[in-house]
């Protein structure tokens, strides 16, 4: 059998030894490409057909674009300016066309000579530059260009394919230069070692890796591209799933202490004092979790549930089961505010059962401690002592829990809230603190997320976890009606929205008004165009103004449509004490309307708030709108959510808002969200940036491939956990995991 290291050579060659130092430097710095293999895996974004041209009509603003078009007209103008006072200034205006639209190119000064000679009417070329607007028309200023003559040998050679690959490019390196570099290294593709086992490739009718690389970079037909992409998708899905399957397999080899609650211990005492019965979903998920905790291998479970579906209760029951069985449980929250909130709600739910160690405390009680970075030294010392002695059965904290100074008596369960803010490594660091009776034992792990994740994303990002879903809302929760308010098309709708707010307040209820911005940001005056979280198409007038701001809106409402109501503001730049005071007044019903930024997105529970108005709703993501909306309708009165936007009816932004208004199903919405964004956003934030190595795989579209790859990967790993017989796969896996480790180190 060949040695494993043999296959790496040709593709491991550094680009600087092949392409020359200048190009290699730009590729490394701007595109993250370092080796021949990296460049071969930098696939074209799309292909231009020689006969068909790009839709100039659809050019995105402010993006670096490459277009293939024909020169329709070229004119040289002279003008006077401060630099060229005697009318010696020169400007070359070239109009190019592609049948769908026209685009203006401009060259100035000495830069006009070469294009004036070369860009004659009828000439075809590729142009690259950044789209801007001048006099209400789209233009490219000083674009780089490459003529498509087809007369010299080299040009014939490089454009021989019927399809012109357009690569993801940067200002420093145009698509065609990347294309030329790819042509230089393409012969090495023959040496690419195939990560897919031969049986899998044959069974699924996939072409070999060298053939796929050739076809994706130099296709002759669209069928070539389709074949290559189908094959490369499998590589990505399969290698990623093998990495996850190996993690799962390694976990099943670790020892853990089974934690079984006693029949009349702490958990039973807690259940007895609950004022309501668990929903069917909560019972089912709790059973899955308690079964896992009773095993001798660590539980590794993802608990998904909408805001308000009772995840915290299910997690608390798991923590109590572990304490009951003599262990300790730790809950890790992403922010201090959330840690404090969990601590409050858990001690409230437990009542006297959280009074362990106190005189007169019930016999099964335990101590619940909070540990955050900003605690005073004395409180922190006491908390650390309670953990080390085992006095505290439950600890709730932030990243401070991961520090070396934190020692547990016997950590049996780690609960992580809002998973995507913690990397795999942080999960592992906390689990490394498991220590039972002097032996190293891995704690069980429960990960909670309130962002509904479509099944395939869960399989790709959290493929090393089993998944439980809470999809019922507890009884007593009211439905939320959502409507889009088109402020520009129908201004009277907005007036009606404020009337609705007044009506709710008159009934004794309260309202939220959410804005994208605070309003005292430095350099705000008029500079805010496009400061929202999203950029959209240039025809949007609404986009020209800064996003609406809390301070301005609160002021206008208090003086205008909500005059006479008690209006307060809440935003992230306020002092923590002021924030708490505002929230307390709102919770106590002393404020009618709270005008806030998205700080209210997590963890604010005011059952009396029934209406939420979201200003400039198009500036928020779908999942974010869904999370925000979850803040109303938490009591017995029905909730109302109004999505205010100035976007025109036909725009993509309006379609997105209509989708949010039409369904309360978070899983459905997260699919829509994903289809609108690139998965990289979702995968990238998921695991310390590590999993966004997807190049051709689209998580939602390629659902079937991911599911099949997961099965194949599980079978391969079960048969050969160390992949001894699959050197190509080991190489690919090392490359993926290296990238993962590298990115983790970069993020510190």
PDB file of C-alpha atoms in Angstrom, residues 174-453:
ATOM      1  CA  UNK A 174      -9.077  40.882 -12.469  1.00  0.00           C
ATOM      2  CA  UNK A 175     -10.948  37.738 -13.373  1.00  0.00           C
ATOM      3  CA  UNK A 176      -8.970  37.153 -16.595  1.00  0.00           C
ATOM      4  CA  UNK A 177      -5.640  37.376 -14.780  1.00  0.00           C
ATOM      5  CA  UNK A 178      -6.870  34.726 -12.359  1.00  0.00           C
ATOM      6  CA  UNK A 179      -7.981  32.725 -15.404  1.00  0.00           C
ATOM      7  CA  UNK A 180      -4.475  32.938 -16.903  1.00  0.00           C
ATOM      8  CA  UNK A 181      -2.911  31.836 -13.612  1.00  0.00           C
ATOM      9  CA  UNK A 182      -5.305  28.882 -13.504  1.00  0.00           C
ATOM     10  CA  UNK A 183      -4.268  27.898 -17.057  1.00  0.00           C
ATOM     11  CA  UNK A 184      -0.658  27.853 -15.850  1.00  0.00           C
ATOM     12  CA  UNK A 185      -1.342  25.421 -12.993  1.00  0.00           C
ATOM     13  CA  UNK A 186      -4.057  23.371 -14.685  1.00  0.00           C
ATOM     14  CA  UNK A 187      -1.696  20.588 -15.794  1.00  0.00           C
ATOM     15  CA  UNK A 188      -1.106  19.804 -12.092  1.00  0.00           C
ATOM     16  CA  UNK A 189      -4.791  18.870 -11.794  1.00  0.00           C
ATOM     17  CA  UNK A 190      -3.792  15.491 -13.273  1.00  0.00           C
ATOM     18  CA  UNK A 191      -1.914  14.830 -10.044  1.00  0.00           C
ATOM     19  CA  UNK A 192      -4.876  15.618  -7.766  1.00  0.00           C
ATOM     20  CA  UNK A 193      -5.474  12.729  -5.382  1.00  0.00           C
ATOM     21  CA  UNK A 194      -9.092  11.681  -5.199  1.00  0.00           C
ATOM     22  CA  UNK A 195     -10.603  11.832  -1.699  1.00  0.00           C
ATOM     23  CA  UNK A 196     -13.671   9.784  -2.648  1.00  0.00           C
ATOM     24  CA  UNK A 197     -13.419   6.011  -2.191  1.00  0.00           C
ATOM     25  CA  UNK A 198     -13.500   4.280  -5.586  1.00  0.00           C
ATOM     26  CA  UNK A 199     -16.651   2.308  -4.686  1.00  0.00           C
ATOM     27  CA  UNK A 200     -18.553   5.474  -3.800  1.00  0.00           C
ATOM     28  CA  UNK A 201     -17.508   7.207  -7.011  1.00  0.00           C
ATOM     29  CA  UNK A 202     -18.468   4.289  -9.186  1.00  0.00           C
ATOM     30  CA  UNK A 203     -21.696   3.716  -7.287  1.00  0.00           C
ATOM     31  CA  UNK A 204     -22.815   7.315  -7.766  1.00  0.00           C
ATOM     32  CA  UNK A 205     -21.491   7.690 -11.318  1.00  0.00           C
ATOM     33  CA  UNK A 206     -19.179  10.611 -10.488  1.00  0.00           C
ATOM     34  CA  UNK A 207     -16.234  11.682 -12.639  1.00  0.00           C
ATOM     35  CA  UNK A 208     -12.686  11.644 -11.221  1.00  0.00           C
ATOM     36  CA  UNK A 209     -11.269  14.677  -9.420  1.00  0.00           C
ATOM     37  CA  UNK A 210      -8.653  15.567 -12.101  1.00  0.00           C
ATOM     38  CA  UNK A 211     -11.382  15.444 -14.748  1.00  0.00           C
ATOM     39  CA  UNK A 212     -13.715  17.582 -12.602  1.00  0.00           C
ATOM     40  CA  UNK A 213     -11.022  20.244 -12.095  1.00  0.00           C
ATOM     41  CA  UNK A 214     -10.325  20.401 -15.831  1.00  0.00           C
ATOM     42  CA  UNK A 215     -14.010  20.661 -16.668  1.00  0.00           C
ATOM     43  CA  UNK A 216     -14.828  23.360 -14.127  1.00  0.00           C
ATOM     44  CA  UNK A 217     -11.972  25.613 -15.324  1.00  0.00           C
ATOM     45  CA  UNK A 218     -12.106  24.847 -19.049  1.00  0.00           C
ATOM     46  CA  UNK A 219     -15.573  23.631 -19.929  1.00  0.00           C
ATOM     47  CA  UNK A 220     -16.538  23.274 -23.561  1.00  0.00           C
ATOM     48  CA  UNK A 221     -20.226  22.826 -22.837  1.00  0.00           C
ATOM     49  CA  UNK A 222     -22.686  23.498 -20.061  1.00  0.00           C
ATOM     50  CA  UNK A 223     -22.836  19.749 -19.500  1.00  0.00           C
ATOM     51  CA  UNK A 224     -19.123  19.845 -18.574  1.00  0.00           C
ATOM     52  CA  UNK A 225     -19.842  22.438 -15.917  1.00  0.00           C
ATOM     53  CA  UNK A 226     -22.783  20.469 -14.516  1.00  0.00           C
ATOM     54  CA  UNK A 227     -20.748  17.266 -14.341  1.00  0.00           C
ATOM     55  CA  UNK A 228     -17.829  18.994 -12.647  1.00  0.00           C
ATOM     56  CA  UNK A 229     -20.020  20.770 -10.105  1.00  0.00           C
ATOM     57  CA  UNK A 230     -21.899  17.586  -9.238  1.00  0.00           C
ATOM     58  CA  UNK A 231     -18.598  15.894  -8.514  1.00  0.00           C
ATOM     59  CA  UNK A 232     -17.053  18.779  -6.545  1.00  0.00           C
ATOM     60  CA  UNK A 233     -20.197  19.149  -4.422  1.00  0.00           C
ATOM     61  CA  UNK A 234     -19.759  15.541  -3.374  1.00  0.00           C
ATOM     62  CA  UNK A 235     -16.165  16.201  -2.355  1.00  0.00           C
ATOM     63  CA  UNK A 236     -17.174  19.046  -0.106  1.00  0.00           C
ATOM     64  CA  UNK A 237     -20.167  17.307   1.408  1.00  0.00           C
ATOM     65  CA  UNK A 238     -18.378  14.007   1.911  1.00  0.00           C
ATOM     66  CA  UNK A 239     -15.108  15.298   3.383  1.00  0.00           C
ATOM     67  CA  UNK A 240     -17.025  17.549   5.782  1.00  0.00           C
ATOM     68  CA  UNK A 241     -19.345  14.707   6.818  1.00  0.00           C
ATOM     69  CA  UNK A 242     -16.377  12.388   7.355  1.00  0.00           C
ATOM     70  CA  UNK A 243     -14.835  14.968   9.686  1.00  0.00           C
ATOM     71  CA  UNK A 244     -18.117  15.135  11.611  1.00  0.00           C
ATOM     72  CA  UNK A 245     -18.599  11.361  11.589  1.00  0.00           C
ATOM     73  CA  UNK A 246     -15.114  10.924  13.039  1.00  0.00           C
ATOM     74  CA  UNK A 247     -15.948  13.402  15.802  1.00  0.00           C
ATOM     75  CA  UNK A 248     -19.127  11.472  16.572  1.00  0.00           C
ATOM     76  CA  UNK A 249     -17.227   8.182  16.492  1.00  0.00           C
ATOM     77  CA  UNK A 250     -14.513   9.525  18.797  1.00  0.00           C
ATOM     78  CA  UNK A 251     -17.193  10.734  21.214  1.00  0.00           C
ATOM     79  CA  UNK A 252     -18.730   7.294  21.448  1.00  0.00           C
ATOM     80  CA  UNK A 253     -15.312   5.976  22.504  1.00  0.00           C
ATOM     81  CA  UNK A 254     -15.034   8.417  25.431  1.00  0.00           C
ATOM     82  CA  UNK A 255     -16.113   7.350  28.883  1.00  0.00           C
ATOM     83  CA  UNK A 256     -18.764   9.380  30.702  1.00  0.00           C
ATOM     84  CA  UNK A 257     -20.453   8.866  34.038  1.00  0.00           C
ATOM     85  CA  UNK A 258     -24.079   7.746  33.624  1.00  0.00           C
ATOM     86  CA  UNK A 259     -26.302  10.192  35.524  1.00  0.00           C
ATOM     87  CA  UNK A 260     -29.650   8.744  36.593  1.00  0.00           C
ATOM     88  CA  UNK A 261     -31.923  10.857  38.813  1.00  0.00           C
ATOM     89  CA  UNK A 262     -33.359   9.187  41.918  1.00  0.00           C
ATOM     90  CA  UNK A 263     -37.100   8.404  42.071  1.00  0.00           C
ATOM     91  CA  UNK A 264     -37.773  10.968  44.814  1.00  0.00           C
ATOM     92  CA  UNK A 265     -34.830  13.321  44.573  1.00  0.00           C
ATOM     93  CA  UNK A 266     -34.312  16.885  43.372  1.00  0.00           C
ATOM     94  CA  UNK A 267     -35.885  16.420  39.909  1.00  0.00           C
ATOM     95  CA  UNK A 268     -39.022  14.839  41.369  1.00  0.00           C
ATOM     96  CA  UNK A 269     -39.281  17.651  43.932  1.00  0.00           C
ATOM     97  CA  UNK A 270     -38.933  20.229  41.130  1.00  0.00           C
ATOM     98  CA  UNK A 271     -41.577  18.570  38.929  1.00  0.00           C
ATOM     99  CA  UNK A 272     -43.942  18.454  41.900  1.00  0.00           C
ATOM    100  CA  UNK A 273     -43.780  22.215  42.360  1.00  0.00           C
ATOM    101  CA  UNK A 274     -44.322  23.129  38.681  1.00  0.00           C
ATOM    102  CA  UNK A 275     -47.636  25.021  38.386  1.00  0.00           C
ATOM    103  CA  UNK A 276     -48.352  23.507  34.936  1.00  0.00           C
ATOM    104  CA  UNK A 277     -47.842  20.287  33.015  1.00  0.00           C
ATOM    105  CA  UNK A 278     -45.135  19.980  30.369  1.00  0.00           C
ATOM    106  CA  UNK A 279     -46.209  20.063  26.710  1.00  0.00           C
ATOM    107  CA  UNK A 280     -45.976  16.762  24.826  1.00  0.00           C
ATOM    108  CA  UNK A 281     -42.935  18.113  23.004  1.00  0.00           C
ATOM    109  CA  UNK A 282     -41.183  19.013  26.249  1.00  0.00           C
ATOM    110  CA  UNK A 283     -41.910  15.559  27.661  1.00  0.00           C
ATOM    111  CA  UNK A 284     -40.606  13.805  24.547  1.00  0.00           C
ATOM    112  CA  UNK A 285     -37.399  15.883  24.363  1.00  0.00           C
ATOM    113  CA  UNK A 286     -36.829  15.515  28.122  1.00  0.00           C
ATOM    114  CA  UNK A 287     -37.075  11.733  27.736  1.00  0.00           C
ATOM    115  CA  UNK A 288     -34.504  11.756  24.905  1.00  0.00           C
ATOM    116  CA  UNK A 289     -32.141  13.807  27.063  1.00  0.00           C
ATOM    117  CA  UNK A 290     -32.580  11.740  30.244  1.00  0.00           C
ATOM    118  CA  UNK A 291     -31.993   8.536  28.225  1.00  0.00           C
ATOM    119  CA  UNK A 292     -28.749  10.017  26.882  1.00  0.00           C
ATOM    120  CA  UNK A 293     -27.623  11.081  30.363  1.00  0.00           C
ATOM    121  CA  UNK A 294     -28.054   7.525  31.620  1.00  0.00           C
ATOM    122  CA  UNK A 295     -25.501   6.163  29.100  1.00  0.00           C
ATOM    123  CA  UNK A 296     -21.808   5.525  29.637  1.00  0.00           C
ATOM    124  CA  UNK A 297     -20.808   7.681  26.680  1.00  0.00           C
ATOM    125  CA  UNK A 298     -21.211  11.451  26.616  1.00  0.00           C
ATOM    126  CA  UNK A 299     -24.464  12.903  25.351  1.00  0.00           C
ATOM    127  CA  UNK A 300     -23.951  15.265  22.442  1.00  0.00           C
ATOM    128  CA  UNK A 301     -27.299  16.872  21.669  1.00  0.00           C
ATOM    129  CA  UNK A 302     -28.606  20.024  19.972  1.00  0.00           C
ATOM    130  CA  UNK A 303     -31.889  21.359  21.381  1.00  0.00           C
ATOM    131  CA  UNK A 304     -33.674  23.664  18.957  1.00  0.00           C
ATOM    132  CA  UNK A 305     -36.759  25.597  19.873  1.00  0.00           C
ATOM    133  CA  UNK A 306     -38.446  28.889  19.178  1.00  0.00           C
ATOM    134  CA  UNK A 307     -38.268  31.706  21.682  1.00  0.00           C
ATOM    135  CA  UNK A 308     -40.798  30.753  24.353  1.00  0.00           C
ATOM    136  CA  UNK A 309     -41.006  27.037  23.539  1.00  0.00           C
ATOM    137  CA  UNK A 310     -39.651  26.178  26.973  1.00  0.00           C
ATOM    138  CA  UNK A 311     -36.032  25.228  26.171  1.00  0.00           C
ATOM    139  CA  UNK A 312     -34.760  26.635  29.465  1.00  0.00           C
ATOM    140  CA  UNK A 313     -37.191  24.440  31.399  1.00  0.00           C
ATOM    141  CA  UNK A 314     -36.077  21.315  29.519  1.00  0.00           C
ATOM    142  CA  UNK A 315     -32.407  22.209  30.063  1.00  0.00           C
ATOM    143  CA  UNK A 316     -33.034  22.881  33.750  1.00  0.00           C
ATOM    144  CA  UNK A 317     -34.659  19.459  34.190  1.00  0.00           C
ATOM    145  CA  UNK A 318     -31.537  17.887  32.637  1.00  0.00           C
ATOM    146  CA  UNK A 319     -29.310  19.882  35.005  1.00  0.00           C
ATOM    147  CA  UNK A 320     -31.391  18.829  38.021  1.00  0.00           C
ATOM    148  CA  UNK A 321     -31.211  15.174  36.934  1.00  0.00           C
ATOM    149  CA  UNK A 322     -27.411  15.402  36.934  1.00  0.00           C
ATOM    150  CA  UNK A 323     -27.277  17.155  40.330  1.00  0.00           C
ATOM    151  CA  UNK A 324     -29.667  14.495  41.627  1.00  0.00           C
ATOM    152  CA  UNK A 325     -27.172  11.859  40.508  1.00  0.00           C
ATOM    153  CA  UNK A 326     -24.344  13.550  42.413  1.00  0.00           C
ATOM    154  CA  UNK A 327     -22.813  15.642  39.607  1.00  0.00           C
ATOM    155  CA  UNK A 328     -22.672  19.328  38.729  1.00  0.00           C
ATOM    156  CA  UNK A 329     -24.099  21.200  35.742  1.00  0.00           C
ATOM    157  CA  UNK A 330     -22.779  24.342  34.035  1.00  0.00           C
ATOM    158  CA  UNK A 331     -24.714  26.621  31.701  1.00  0.00           C
ATOM    159  CA  UNK A 332     -22.724  28.820  29.346  1.00  0.00           C
ATOM    160  CA  UNK A 333     -24.428  31.985  28.015  1.00  0.00           C
ATOM    161  CA  UNK A 334     -23.066  34.318  25.290  1.00  0.00           C
ATOM    162  CA  UNK A 335     -23.428  37.583  27.260  1.00  0.00           C
ATOM    163  CA  UNK A 336     -23.462  38.725  30.880  1.00  0.00           C
ATOM    164  CA  UNK A 337     -27.014  40.033  30.505  1.00  0.00           C
ATOM    165  CA  UNK A 338     -28.235  36.611  29.366  1.00  0.00           C
ATOM    166  CA  UNK A 339     -26.249  34.816  32.075  1.00  0.00           C
ATOM    167  CA  UNK A 340     -27.842  37.044  34.736  1.00  0.00           C
ATOM    168  CA  UNK A 341     -31.248  36.502  33.203  1.00  0.00           C
ATOM    169  CA  UNK A 342     -30.889  32.712  33.144  1.00  0.00           C
ATOM    170  CA  UNK A 343     -29.669  32.843  36.738  1.00  0.00           C
ATOM    171  CA  UNK A 344     -32.720  34.863  37.742  1.00  0.00           C
ATOM    172  CA  UNK A 345     -35.249  32.734  35.907  1.00  0.00           C
ATOM    173  CA  UNK A 346     -33.703  29.433  37.058  1.00  0.00           C
ATOM    174  CA  UNK A 347     -33.597  30.450  40.729  1.00  0.00           C
ATOM    175  CA  UNK A 348     -37.216  31.658  40.394  1.00  0.00           C
ATOM    176  CA  UNK A 349     -38.332  28.380  38.809  1.00  0.00           C
ATOM    177  CA  UNK A 350     -36.541  26.366  41.494  1.00  0.00           C
ATOM    178  CA  UNK A 351     -37.734  28.491  44.410  1.00  0.00           C
ATOM    179  CA  UNK A 352     -36.601  26.987  47.715  1.00  0.00           C
ATOM    180  CA  UNK A 353     -34.856  24.139  45.862  1.00  0.00           C
ATOM    181  CA  UNK A 354     -32.141  26.690  44.974  1.00  0.00           C
ATOM    182  CA  UNK A 355     -31.458  27.348  48.653  1.00  0.00           C
ATOM    183  CA  UNK A 356     -29.061  24.467  49.267  1.00  0.00           C
ATOM    184  CA  UNK A 357     -26.696  24.970  52.162  1.00  0.00           C
ATOM    185  CA  UNK A 358     -28.989  27.530  53.796  1.00  0.00           C
ATOM    186  CA  UNK A 359     -30.460  26.957  57.231  1.00  0.00           C
ATOM    187  CA  UNK A 360     -33.903  25.498  56.864  1.00  0.00           C
ATOM    188  CA  UNK A 361     -33.380  24.743  53.164  1.00  0.00           C
ATOM    189  CA  UNK A 362     -35.164  21.576  51.933  1.00  0.00           C
ATOM    190  CA  UNK A 363     -33.103  18.381  51.969  1.00  0.00           C
ATOM    191  CA  UNK A 364     -32.820  18.008  48.185  1.00  0.00           C
ATOM    192  CA  UNK A 365     -31.916  21.646  47.530  1.00  0.00           C
ATOM    193  CA  UNK A 366     -28.673  22.724  45.839  1.00  0.00           C
ATOM    194  CA  UNK A 367     -26.864  26.010  45.397  1.00  0.00           C
ATOM    195  CA  UNK A 368     -27.133  27.914  42.076  1.00  0.00           C
ATOM    196  CA  UNK A 369     -24.204  30.293  41.473  1.00  0.00           C
ATOM    197  CA  UNK A 370     -23.496  32.945  38.836  1.00  0.00           C
ATOM    198  CA  UNK A 371     -20.006  33.471  37.421  1.00  0.00           C
ATOM    199  CA  UNK A 372     -19.261  36.375  35.047  1.00  0.00           C
ATOM    200  CA  UNK A 373     -16.231  38.493  34.207  1.00  0.00           C
ATOM    201  CA  UNK A 374     -17.462  41.646  35.905  1.00  0.00           C
ATOM    202  CA  UNK A 375     -18.193  40.126  39.330  1.00  0.00           C
ATOM    203  CA  UNK A 376     -16.454  41.563  42.355  1.00  0.00           C
ATOM    204  CA  UNK A 377     -13.438  39.649  43.679  1.00  0.00           C
ATOM    205  CA  UNK A 378     -15.144  38.435  46.861  1.00  0.00           C
ATOM    206  CA  UNK A 379     -18.258  37.141  45.093  1.00  0.00           C
ATOM    207  CA  UNK A 380     -16.093  35.468  42.482  1.00  0.00           C
ATOM    208  CA  UNK A 381     -13.923  33.782  45.140  1.00  0.00           C
ATOM    209  CA  UNK A 382     -17.015  32.432  46.884  1.00  0.00           C
ATOM    210  CA  UNK A 383     -18.499  31.141  43.590  1.00  0.00           C
ATOM    211  CA  UNK A 384     -15.215  29.386  42.676  1.00  0.00           C
ATOM    212  CA  UNK A 385     -15.077  27.818  46.139  1.00  0.00           C
ATOM    213  CA  UNK A 386     -18.671  26.558  45.899  1.00  0.00           C
ATOM    214  CA  UNK A 387     -17.832  24.922  42.552  1.00  0.00           C
ATOM    215  CA  UNK A 388     -14.624  23.301  43.744  1.00  0.00           C
ATOM    216  CA  UNK A 389     -16.227  21.838  46.877  1.00  0.00           C
ATOM    217  CA  UNK A 390     -19.378  20.703  45.088  1.00  0.00           C
ATOM    218  CA  UNK A 391     -21.530  22.932  47.316  1.00  0.00           C
ATOM    219  CA  UNK A 392     -22.989  24.476  44.132  1.00  0.00           C
ATOM    220  CA  UNK A 393     -24.750  21.962  41.910  1.00  0.00           C
ATOM    221  CA  UNK A 394     -25.524  24.464  39.167  1.00  0.00           C
ATOM    222  CA  UNK A 395     -23.402  27.309  37.785  1.00  0.00           C
ATOM    223  CA  UNK A 396     -24.511  29.785  35.150  1.00  0.00           C
ATOM    224  CA  UNK A 397     -21.922  31.992  33.511  1.00  0.00           C
ATOM    225  CA  UNK A 398     -20.220  33.483  30.495  1.00  0.00           C
ATOM    226  CA  UNK A 399     -16.837  32.633  28.934  1.00  0.00           C
ATOM    227  CA  UNK A 400     -15.449  33.226  32.429  1.00  0.00           C
ATOM    228  CA  UNK A 401     -16.408  29.575  33.103  1.00  0.00           C
ATOM    229  CA  UNK A 402     -13.768  28.385  30.630  1.00  0.00           C
ATOM    230  CA  UNK A 403     -10.848  30.046  32.445  1.00  0.00           C
ATOM    231  CA  UNK A 404      -8.174  27.853  33.995  1.00  0.00           C
ATOM    232  CA  UNK A 405      -8.937  29.033  37.520  1.00  0.00           C
ATOM    233  CA  UNK A 406     -12.411  27.460  37.398  1.00  0.00           C
ATOM    234  CA  UNK A 407     -12.304  23.968  38.941  1.00  0.00           C
ATOM    235  CA  UNK A 408     -15.324  21.721  39.356  1.00  0.00           C
ATOM    236  CA  UNK A 409     -15.895  19.055  41.982  1.00  0.00           C
ATOM    237  CA  UNK A 410     -17.599  16.731  39.470  1.00  0.00           C
ATOM    238  CA  UNK A 411     -18.848  18.357  36.252  1.00  0.00           C
ATOM    239  CA  UNK A 412     -21.465  16.088  34.684  1.00  0.00           C
ATOM    240  CA  UNK A 413     -23.297  18.281  32.162  1.00  0.00           C
ATOM    241  CA  UNK A 414     -22.494  21.363  30.094  1.00  0.00           C
ATOM    242  CA  UNK A 415     -25.403  23.339  28.611  1.00  0.00           C
ATOM    243  CA  UNK A 416     -24.440  25.907  25.960  1.00  0.00           C
ATOM    244  CA  UNK A 417     -26.966  28.618  25.099  1.00  0.00           C
ATOM    245  CA  UNK A 418     -27.108  30.186  21.627  1.00  0.00           C
ATOM    246  CA  UNK A 419     -24.561  27.789  20.225  1.00  0.00           C
ATOM    247  CA  UNK A 420     -23.428  29.698  17.158  1.00  0.00           C
ATOM    248  CA  UNK A 421     -21.565  32.185  19.308  1.00  0.00           C
ATOM    249  CA  UNK A 422     -19.280  29.487  20.717  1.00  0.00           C
ATOM    250  CA  UNK A 423     -16.763  27.576  18.668  1.00  0.00           C
ATOM    251  CA  UNK A 424     -16.209  23.842  18.915  1.00  0.00           C
ATOM    252  CA  UNK A 425     -12.974  24.551  20.756  1.00  0.00           C
ATOM    253  CA  UNK A 426     -14.705  26.483  23.528  1.00  0.00           C
ATOM    254  CA  UNK A 427     -17.203  23.675  23.940  1.00  0.00           C
ATOM    255  CA  UNK A 428     -14.295  21.267  24.254  1.00  0.00           C
ATOM    256  CA  UNK A 429     -12.412  23.460  26.723  1.00  0.00           C
ATOM    257  CA  UNK A 430     -15.353  23.414  29.110  1.00  0.00           C
ATOM    258  CA  UNK A 431     -15.937  19.715  28.620  1.00  0.00           C
ATOM    259  CA  UNK A 432     -12.265  19.166  29.441  1.00  0.00           C
ATOM    260  CA  UNK A 433     -13.077  20.151  33.030  1.00  0.00           C
ATOM    261  CA  UNK A 434     -14.931  16.888  33.628  1.00  0.00           C
ATOM    262  CA  UNK A 435     -13.358  15.065  36.534  1.00  0.00           C
ATOM    263  CA  UNK A 436     -15.173  12.313  38.346  1.00  0.00           C
ATOM    264  CA  UNK A 437     -13.698  10.701  41.422  1.00  0.00           C
ATOM    265  CA  UNK A 438     -10.181  11.532  40.350  1.00  0.00           C
ATOM    266  CA  UNK A 439     -10.628  10.142  36.807  1.00  0.00           C
ATOM    267  CA  UNK A 440     -10.923  12.213  33.653  1.00  0.00           C
ATOM    268  CA  UNK A 441     -14.511  11.753  32.449  1.00  0.00           C
ATOM    269  CA  UNK A 442     -16.185  13.721  29.666  1.00  0.00           C
ATOM    270  CA  UNK A 443     -19.284  15.657  30.740  1.00  0.00           C
ATOM    271  CA  UNK A 444     -22.488  15.295  28.770  1.00  0.00           C
ATOM    272  CA  UNK A 445     -23.225  18.207  26.407  1.00  0.00           C
ATOM    273  CA  UNK A 446     -26.502  19.925  25.566  1.00  0.00           C
ATOM    274  CA  UNK A 447     -26.460  22.802  23.087  1.00  0.00           C
ATOM    275  CA  UNK A 448     -29.501  25.116  22.837  1.00  0.00           C
ATOM    276  CA  UNK A 449     -30.388  27.472  20.015  1.00  0.00           C
ATOM    277  CA  UNK A 450     -33.406  29.716  19.501  1.00  0.00           C
ATOM    278  CA  UNK A 451     -32.616  30.313  15.842  1.00  0.00           C
ATOM    279  CA  UNK A 452     -34.504  27.580  14.026  1.00  0.00           C
ATOM    280  CA  UNK A 453     -31.982  25.803  11.822  1.00  0.00           C
TER     281      UNK A 453
END
